Amino acid sequence: MNAKDQPRGGDIRPTIALLVRLQETELEIRKLRHELAGVDQRVAALEAGLHGERAALEAVRERLQQIGARNRSLESDLKDFQAKIEHSREKLRGVKTNKEYQSGLKEIEDLTAMTARVEDEMLALMEEAEAAQRDLREREATLKSRTAEIEAEKAVVLEEAERSRLRLQELEGRSRELAAQIPEAVLGRFRRVQGAKKDGVAVAPVTGAVCRGCNVNIPPQMYNELQRRDRLQNCPNCERIVYWKEDDDRPE
Ligand SMILES: [Zn+2]
């Protein structure tokens, strides 16, 4: 009753068309901004892929240094034992008693056993060092090729981002142009709803008497009014600006 008595405005279709285009443009802007915000993270994630390989390489280098240090210490032990063996042999030549002789022999025997243990360890270290060297060379080659791959991937991501930035500028220009064509009061109404909606959707079609913004039925009287397309209406449920979309409507 009351709605029917309201003065009719002009055809709202051009305004709706502008709002729909503005919304499409701004939704794409939103998407691009979101994508661009993730670029730094994507680049960091790519670089992080190399951290593990670099760390493994460092661990091998460190182990080789440890082996070198241990080897030098064993070499010095070896010299020390040889000098002691020489000394014991010399002493043995001058001993007076059998007891002294036996104890001298025991000393040489112990030092010889210690020498053998050191030599065994040095041999094991040498083998380990050779394997570590091979491992190091492989890891260096892998890291080099992985670095090249990641640099290439990074270049693609950054190139995409650059394209997105250009597209964003273009869309921002379009959005300003479209907004400038929309009556201020209508734009204000659109912005208020847009600001309140997480998905940024402020204008929605109504098809089959259902608001496609929230999928709730439009009351019959309002639905009839919508079909006149002579004034802007908001969905009573989600408050989005709604318009009747004929093509998709169910036949009566
Ligand atoms: Zn709705």
Short mmCIF file of C-alpha atoms and ligand atoms in Angstrom, two decimals:
data_model
loop_
_atom_site.label_atom_id
_atom_site.label_comp_id
_atom_site.label_asym_id
_atom_site.label_seq_id
_atom_site.Cartn_x
_atom_site.Cartn_y
_atom_site.Cartn_z
CA MET A 1 0.00 0.00 0.00
CA ASN A 2 2.52 2.58 1.20
CA ALA A 3 5.17 1.53 -1.31
CA LYS A 4 2.71 1.73 -4.18
CA ASP A 5 1.85 5.27 -3.15
CA GLN A 6 5.44 6.41 -3.25
CA PRO A 7 6.32 8.65 -6.17
CA ARG A 8 8.04 6.72 -8.87
CA GLY A 9 11.53 7.70 -9.93
CA GLY A 10 13.06 7.13 -13.32
CA ASP A 11 14.42 3.90 -14.66
CA ILE A 12 17.06 2.69 -12.23
CA ARG A 13 18.61 0.25 -14.68
CA PRO A 14 21.51 2.51 -15.75
CA THR A 15 22.38 3.19 -12.10
CA ILE A 16 22.21 -0.52 -11.27
CA ALA A 17 24.42 -1.29 -14.26
CA LEU A 18 27.00 1.23 -12.99
CA LEU A 19 26.84 -0.20 -9.46
CA VAL A 20 27.28 -3.73 -10.78
CA ARG A 21 30.29 -2.70 -12.86
CA LEU A 22 31.75 -0.76 -9.95
CA GLN A 23 31.31 -3.78 -7.72
CA GLU A 24 32.93 -6.14 -10.23
CA THR A 25 35.86 -3.75 -10.61
CA GLU A 26 36.28 -3.34 -6.89
CA LEU A 27 36.02 -7.07 -6.19
CA GLU A 28 38.85 -7.63 -8.65
CA ILE A 29 40.82 -4.84 -6.96
CA ARG A 30 40.28 -6.61 -3.63
CA LYS A 31 41.52 -9.89 -5.07
CA LEU A 32 44.61 -8.28 -6.62
CA ARG A 33 45.46 -6.42 -3.42
CA HIS A 34 45.18 -9.68 -1.51
CA GLU A 35 47.43 -11.44 -4.02
CA LEU A 36 50.00 -8.63 -3.93
CA ALA A 37 50.02 -8.72 -0.15
CA GLY A 38 51.06 -12.38 -0.40
CA VAL A 39 53.97 -11.79 -2.81
CA ASP A 40 56.62 -11.11 -0.14
CA GLN A 41 55.54 -14.24 1.69
CA ARG A 42 55.73 -16.33 -1.48
CA VAL A 43 59.25 -15.05 -2.19
CA ALA A 44 60.30 -15.70 1.42
CA ALA A 45 58.87 -19.24 1.21
CA LEU A 46 60.88 -19.90 -1.95
CA GLU A 47 64.07 -18.67 -0.30
CA ALA A 48 63.31 -20.71 2.81
CA GLY A 49 63.41 -23.80 0.60
CA LEU A 50 67.19 -23.29 0.37
CA HIS A 51 67.79 -22.83 4.09
CA GLY A 52 67.73 -26.56 4.80
CA GLU A 53 70.19 -27.33 2.01
CA ARG A 54 72.55 -24.54 3.05
CA ALA A 55 72.46 -25.76 6.66
CA ALA A 56 73.22 -29.35 5.60
CA LEU A 57 76.15 -28.11 3.53
CA GLU A 58 77.47 -26.10 6.48
CA ALA A 59 77.19 -29.17 8.72
CA VAL A 60 79.37 -31.19 6.31
CA ARG A 61 81.96 -28.38 6.14
CA GLU A 62 82.00 -28.18 9.91
CA ARG A 63 82.49 -31.93 10.21
CA LEU A 64 85.44 -31.76 7.81
CA GLN A 65 87.02 -29.09 9.98
CA GLN A 66 86.51 -31.23 13.09
CA ILE A 67 88.11 -34.19 11.32
CA GLY A 68 91.09 -32.01 10.36
CA ALA A 69 91.53 -30.80 13.93
CA ARG A 70 91.21 -34.31 15.38
CA ASN A 71 93.71 -35.59 12.84
CA ARG A 72 96.29 -32.98 13.80
CA SER A 73 95.87 -33.84 17.45
CA LEU A 74 96.29 -37.58 16.68
CA GLU A 75 99.41 -36.90 14.61
CA SER A 76 100.91 -35.10 17.55
CA ASP A 77 99.96 -38.04 19.85
CA LEU A 78 101.60 -40.38 17.39
CA LYS A 79 104.88 -38.43 17.45
CA ASP A 80 104.70 -38.35 21.21
CA PHE A 81 104.22 -42.15 21.45
CA GLN A 82 107.07 -42.77 18.99
CA ALA A 83 109.40 -40.58 21.03
CA LYS A 84 108.37 -42.45 24.19
CA ILE A 85 108.93 -45.83 22.51
CA GLU A 86 112.43 -44.66 21.45
CA HIS A 87 113.12 -43.53 24.98
CA SER A 88 111.91 -46.85 26.47
CA ARG A 89 114.08 -48.84 24.05
CA GLU A 90 117.10 -46.79 25.06
CA LYS A 91 116.33 -47.36 28.74
CA LEU A 92 115.98 -51.08 28.11
CA ARG A 93 119.57 -51.34 26.94
CA GLY A 94 120.85 -50.12 30.30
CA VAL A 95 118.59 -52.12 32.67
CA LYS A 96 120.18 -54.16 35.45
CA THR A 97 117.37 -56.45 36.68
CA ASN A 98 114.90 -58.75 35.02
CA LYS A 99 112.09 -56.85 36.74
CA GLU A 100 113.26 -53.59 35.17
CA TYR A 101 113.55 -55.36 31.83
CA GLN A 102 110.01 -56.77 32.04
CA SER A 103 108.60 -53.40 33.03
CA GLY A 104 110.44 -51.74 30.12
CA LEU A 105 109.01 -54.28 27.70
CA LYS A 106 105.49 -53.69 29.10
CA GLU A 107 105.90 -49.95 28.59
CA ILE A 108 106.86 -50.45 24.92
CA GLU A 109 103.99 -52.90 24.44
CA ASP A 110 101.47 -50.43 25.87
CA LEU A 111 102.79 -47.57 23.76
CA THR A 112 102.68 -49.75 20.64
CA ALA A 113 99.06 -50.67 21.36
CA MET A 114 98.20 -46.98 21.83
CA THR A 115 99.96 -46.16 18.55
CA ALA A 116 97.90 -48.82 16.77
CA ARG A 117 94.67 -47.40 18.20
CA VAL A 118 95.61 -43.90 17.04
CA GLU A 119 96.50 -45.20 13.58
CA ASP A 120 93.14 -47.02 13.37
CA GLU A 121 91.29 -43.86 14.29
CA MET A 122 93.28 -41.83 11.74
CA LEU A 123 92.43 -44.33 9.04
CA ALA A 124 88.73 -44.21 9.93
CA LEU A 125 88.87 -40.40 9.91
CA MET A 126 90.53 -40.39 6.51
CA GLU A 127 87.75 -42.57 5.09
CA GLU A 128 85.12 -40.38 6.69
CA ALA A 129 86.79 -37.25 5.31
CA GLU A 130 86.82 -38.70 1.79
CA ALA A 131 83.11 -39.53 2.01
CA ALA A 132 82.39 -36.07 3.43
CA GLN A 133 84.30 -34.44 0.56
CA ARG A 134 82.21 -36.36 -1.97
CA ASP A 135 79.04 -35.42 -0.07
CA LEU A 136 80.16 -31.79 -0.01
CA ARG A 137 80.73 -31.67 -3.76
CA GLU A 138 77.30 -33.22 -4.41
CA ARG A 139 75.59 -30.85 -2.03
CA GLU A 140 77.34 -27.85 -3.57
CA ALA A 141 76.18 -28.90 -7.03
CA THR A 142 72.60 -29.48 -5.81
CA LEU A 143 72.52 -26.15 -4.02
CA LYS A 144 73.78 -24.39 -7.12
CA SER A 145 71.07 -25.85 -9.35
CA ARG A 146 68.35 -25.39 -6.69
CA THR A 147 69.40 -21.75 -6.29
CA ALA A 148 69.08 -21.24 -10.03
CA GLU A 149 65.62 -22.88 -10.03
CA ILE A 150 64.44 -20.76 -7.13
CA GLU A 151 65.78 -17.57 -8.68
CA ALA A 152 63.79 -18.43 -11.82
CA GLU A 153 60.63 -19.09 -9.77
CA LYS A 154 61.14 -15.84 -7.90
CA ALA A 155 61.47 -13.98 -11.18
CA VAL A 156 58.12 -15.44 -12.32
CA VAL A 157 56.41 -14.44 -9.06
CA LEU A 158 57.82 -10.91 -9.26
CA GLU A 159 56.86 -10.58 -12.90
CA GLU A 160 53.30 -11.69 -12.09
CA ALA A 161 53.23 -9.18 -9.25
CA GLU A 162 54.32 -6.44 -11.61
CA ARG A 163 51.51 -7.34 -14.01
CA SER A 164 49.05 -7.38 -11.09
CA ARG A 165 50.24 -3.94 -10.01
CA LEU A 166 49.65 -2.54 -13.50
CA ARG A 167 46.22 -4.18 -13.67
CA LEU A 168 45.43 -2.79 -10.23
CA GLN A 169 46.28 0.74 -11.34
CA GLU A 170 44.04 0.32 -14.37
CA LEU A 171 41.16 -1.02 -12.23
CA GLU A 172 41.56 1.75 -9.66
CA GLY A 173 41.25 4.28 -12.48
CA ARG A 174 38.14 2.52 -13.78
CA SER A 175 36.64 2.39 -10.31
CA ARG A 176 37.10 6.16 -9.90
CA GLU A 177 35.53 6.80 -13.31
CA LEU A 178 32.53 4.59 -12.54
CA ALA A 179 32.06 6.07 -9.07
CA ALA A 180 32.07 9.57 -10.59
CA GLN A 181 29.07 8.63 -12.74
CA ILE A 182 26.96 7.43 -9.82
CA PRO A 183 24.76 9.93 -7.92
CA GLU A 184 26.40 10.76 -4.59
CA ALA A 185 23.52 9.54 -2.42
CA VAL A 186 23.42 6.18 -4.24
CA LEU A 187 27.19 5.81 -4.01
CA GLY A 188 27.01 6.62 -0.29
CA ARG A 189 24.39 3.92 0.16
CA PHE A 190 26.52 1.46 -1.79
CA ARG A 191 29.65 2.31 0.26
CA ARG A 192 27.82 1.87 3.57
CA VAL A 193 26.66 -1.64 2.67
CA GLN A 194 30.04 -2.48 1.12
CA GLY A 195 31.82 -1.44 4.32
CA ALA A 196 29.54 -3.67 6.38
CA LYS A 197 29.98 -6.81 4.23
CA LYS A 198 33.00 -9.01 4.65
CA ASP A 199 32.78 -10.18 1.04
CA GLY A 200 32.55 -6.59 -0.21
CA VAL A 201 29.36 -7.44 -2.12
CA ALA A 202 26.96 -4.52 -1.77
CA VAL A 203 24.66 -5.06 -4.73
CA ALA A 204 22.95 -8.35 -5.54
CA PRO A 205 20.44 -9.58 -8.10
CA VAL A 206 17.11 -11.06 -7.15
CA THR A 207 16.11 -14.10 -9.15
CA GLY A 208 13.17 -16.37 -8.47
CA ALA A 209 12.17 -13.96 -5.65
CA VAL A 210 15.38 -14.82 -3.83
CA CYS A 211 18.12 -12.31 -2.95
CA ARG A 212 21.31 -13.79 -4.38
CA GLY A 213 23.36 -11.87 -1.84
CA CYS A 214 21.98 -13.87 1.11
CA ASN A 215 19.73 -16.50 -0.54
CA VAL A 216 16.70 -15.44 1.45
CA ASN A 217 13.25 -14.85 -0.09
CA ILE A 218 12.13 -11.31 -0.83
CA PRO A 219 8.62 -10.54 0.53
CA PRO A 220 6.03 -10.72 -2.32
CA GLN A 221 5.07 -7.07 -2.21
CA MET A 222 8.66 -5.90 -2.38
CA TYR A 223 9.27 -8.40 -5.13
CA ASN A 224 6.48 -6.80 -7.17
CA GLU A 225 7.97 -3.37 -6.54
CA LEU A 226 11.39 -4.53 -7.59
CA GLN A 227 10.00 -5.53 -10.96
CA ARG A 228 8.99 -1.93 -11.62
CA ARG A 229 12.67 -0.96 -11.47
CA ASP A 230 11.88 2.61 -10.56
CA ARG A 231 13.67 2.91 -7.23
CA LEU A 232 16.57 1.35 -5.38
CA GLN A 233 15.68 -1.17 -2.72
CA ASN A 234 17.68 -2.94 -0.06
CA CYS A 235 17.23 -6.60 0.83
CA PRO A 236 15.32 -6.70 4.15
CA ASN A 237 17.55 -9.56 5.28
CA CYS A 238 21.12 -8.68 4.24
CA GLU A 239 20.59 -4.99 3.42
CA ARG A 240 22.40 -5.26 0.11
CA ILE A 241 21.08 -3.11 -2.73
CA VAL A 242 18.97 -5.51 -4.77
CA TYR A 243 17.64 -5.45 -8.31
CA TRP A 244 15.34 -7.69 -10.28
CA LYS A 245 17.10 -9.81 -12.83
CA GLU A 246 14.54 -10.76 -15.43
CA ASP A 247 16.48 -13.25 -17.51
CA ASP A 248 17.02 -15.72 -14.73
CA ASP A 249 13.58 -15.32 -13.20
CA ARG A 250 11.28 -18.28 -12.93
CA PRO A 251 8.22 -18.09 -15.15
CA GLU A 252 5.07 -17.38 -13.15
ZN ZN B 1 19.79 -10.38 0.84
#
